[in-house]
């Protein structure tokens, strides 16, 4: 069973790696064109964050939590078509309303922008808001694919999005695009706005074509009744509470970062993007592979199987996430320099990104574990409990950000935000585990502790040795992105190999399972 789950996640992991790799290229292209630490980059970040926040707040969090369980229970094509129609109509209205209210939304989320920043942010936001509709279509079609056993396709679709944005930034540079906000022309603003949104549209188109390839007819129904709107609302209502809380946390953190100093928001956003990579490659791949089976086990009230699936997810993801977290802590500054010290990037912003990334390494394992446990609640069609825990996590995140801004004034306050995020997710994981234990009868705690008790020594040995190698290599290579890249490759490879040897010697069975899954 472990082998089957690991193998089912391999294609998804490969797709996610390619997707996130092109996503890094996209980030690097934007950094080179707009300049990490510049007012223009911060303004673009604010505007491009809003569609994601609005989508999550209106429907996105609800779709993520309830779609796959619903489609597993209602596998007929007509139901999925009506569900897709409901999403399109609802989000279409949302796009129109939010576009009209773009100035007010920008002021709410970033009231401390200067006059030029506000003007550009409003214009870009209006270009970006149609992404809300495309995100909804893509998420719904991805759930249809997942319910039909095609979980890997959605992992590859963002590649198209990234390539379109990379091409957009290339054109922006060719036509003389600037990294200075005050020199930005109307044509350059249009190019950034249209090109970025076109990427999300192409991503949705890829998912549409892939869904049709399974024999599913993608079409809208004039009458979307029959999908169980009341039941969906009951399931999704609590999820929206949690999403609203997380969005409040995002707004608070972004506003504190904007007011703390130039470049802080961009550094924080880029560090968070890098932090999400291991979660997307490892945890999402494994969870996506197991979610349909988890939902079926929950539907037949097989609680022992639900426990077994959750335990398997935690153990298989933990064997990769623990050493990855150690590498982020040790190599975070070098990784940020290698990736972002290019073009118009401000050196101080690059250095800050590395420090924030290292702090985020502390959050990786509790964050991913917390996300896995949430899927257990969703499979049981319980969205109220995760919402309550989500409120706790959001409140702790906001509290950590406020305390950080008070204790560490200036741009470096975002480092404290990352540490607070780690503590908040630790609390979320522990509370979720306790509640699930009461619900399921057990959470396979002894097996989880035994497995992680073997992974931890291997991680500590590899992490310590990596720190020594990085320090020695850094003295040889010197500063600059090329030197940092050399350090990352040398120390990272050494640390990964040493961890593998230690995990094998300590008989970490999950490590051997993943190795077996990687064999052709």
mmCIF file of C-alpha atoms in Angstrom, residues 134 136-146 150 152-161 200-214 216-218:
data_model
loop_
_atom_site.group_PDB
_atom_site.id
_atom_site.type_symbol
_atom_site.label_atom_id
_atom_site.label_comp_id
_atom_site.label_asym_id
_atom_site.label_seq_id
_atom_site.Cartn_x
_atom_site.Cartn_y
_atom_site.Cartn_z
ATOM 1 C CA UNK A 134 -9.921 31.454 -14.244
ATOM 2 C CA UNK A 136 -12.248 28.906 -10.102
ATOM 3 C CA UNK A 137 -12.615 27.129 -13.433
ATOM 4 C CA UNK A 138 -9.181 25.572 -13.051
ATOM 5 C CA UNK A 139 -9.829 24.360 -9.506
ATOM 6 C CA UNK A 140 -13.150 22.781 -10.474
ATOM 7 C CA UNK A 141 -11.698 21.011 -13.508
ATOM 8 C CA UNK A 142 -8.717 19.842 -11.445
ATOM 9 C CA UNK A 143 -11.147 18.259 -8.982
ATOM 10 C CA UNK A 144 -12.954 16.511 -11.853
ATOM 11 C CA UNK A 145 -9.619 15.151 -13.061
ATOM 12 C CA UNK A 146 -8.685 14.027 -9.541
ATOM 13 C CA UNK A 150 -5.920 11.982 -13.316
ATOM 14 C CA UNK A 152 -1.012 14.502 -12.178
ATOM 15 C CA UNK A 153 -2.395 16.810 -14.874
ATOM 16 C CA UNK A 154 -3.223 19.736 -12.532
ATOM 17 C CA UNK A 155 0.361 19.654 -11.281
ATOM 18 C CA UNK A 156 1.641 20.329 -14.808
ATOM 19 C CA UNK A 157 -0.880 23.003 -15.817
ATOM 20 C CA UNK A 158 0.863 25.917 -14.017
ATOM 21 C CA UNK A 159 3.861 25.402 -16.310
ATOM 22 C CA UNK A 160 1.872 27.058 -19.097
ATOM 23 C CA UNK A 161 1.029 29.968 -16.808
ATOM 24 C CA UNK A 200 -3.779 32.145 -15.584
ATOM 25 C CA UNK A 201 -6.218 31.945 -18.505
ATOM 26 C CA UNK A 202 -3.904 29.596 -20.410
ATOM 27 C CA UNK A 203 -3.535 27.442 -17.295
ATOM 28 C CA UNK A 204 -7.324 27.055 -17.102
ATOM 29 C CA UNK A 205 -7.421 26.247 -20.830
ATOM 30 C CA UNK A 206 -4.885 23.433 -20.365
ATOM 31 C CA UNK A 207 -7.048 21.902 -17.636
ATOM 32 C CA UNK A 208 -10.122 22.265 -19.832
ATOM 33 C CA UNK A 209 -8.480 20.376 -22.690
ATOM 34 C CA UNK A 210 -7.169 17.692 -20.324
ATOM 35 C CA UNK A 211 -10.618 17.202 -18.803
ATOM 36 C CA UNK A 212 -12.185 16.837 -22.230
ATOM 37 C CA UNK A 213 -9.521 14.247 -22.992
ATOM 38 C CA UNK A 214 -11.012 11.991 -20.296
ATOM 39 C CA UNK A 216 -15.892 14.622 -19.883
ATOM 40 C CA UNK A 217 -17.810 17.293 -21.804
ATOM 41 C CA UNK A 218 -16.925 20.743 -20.486
#
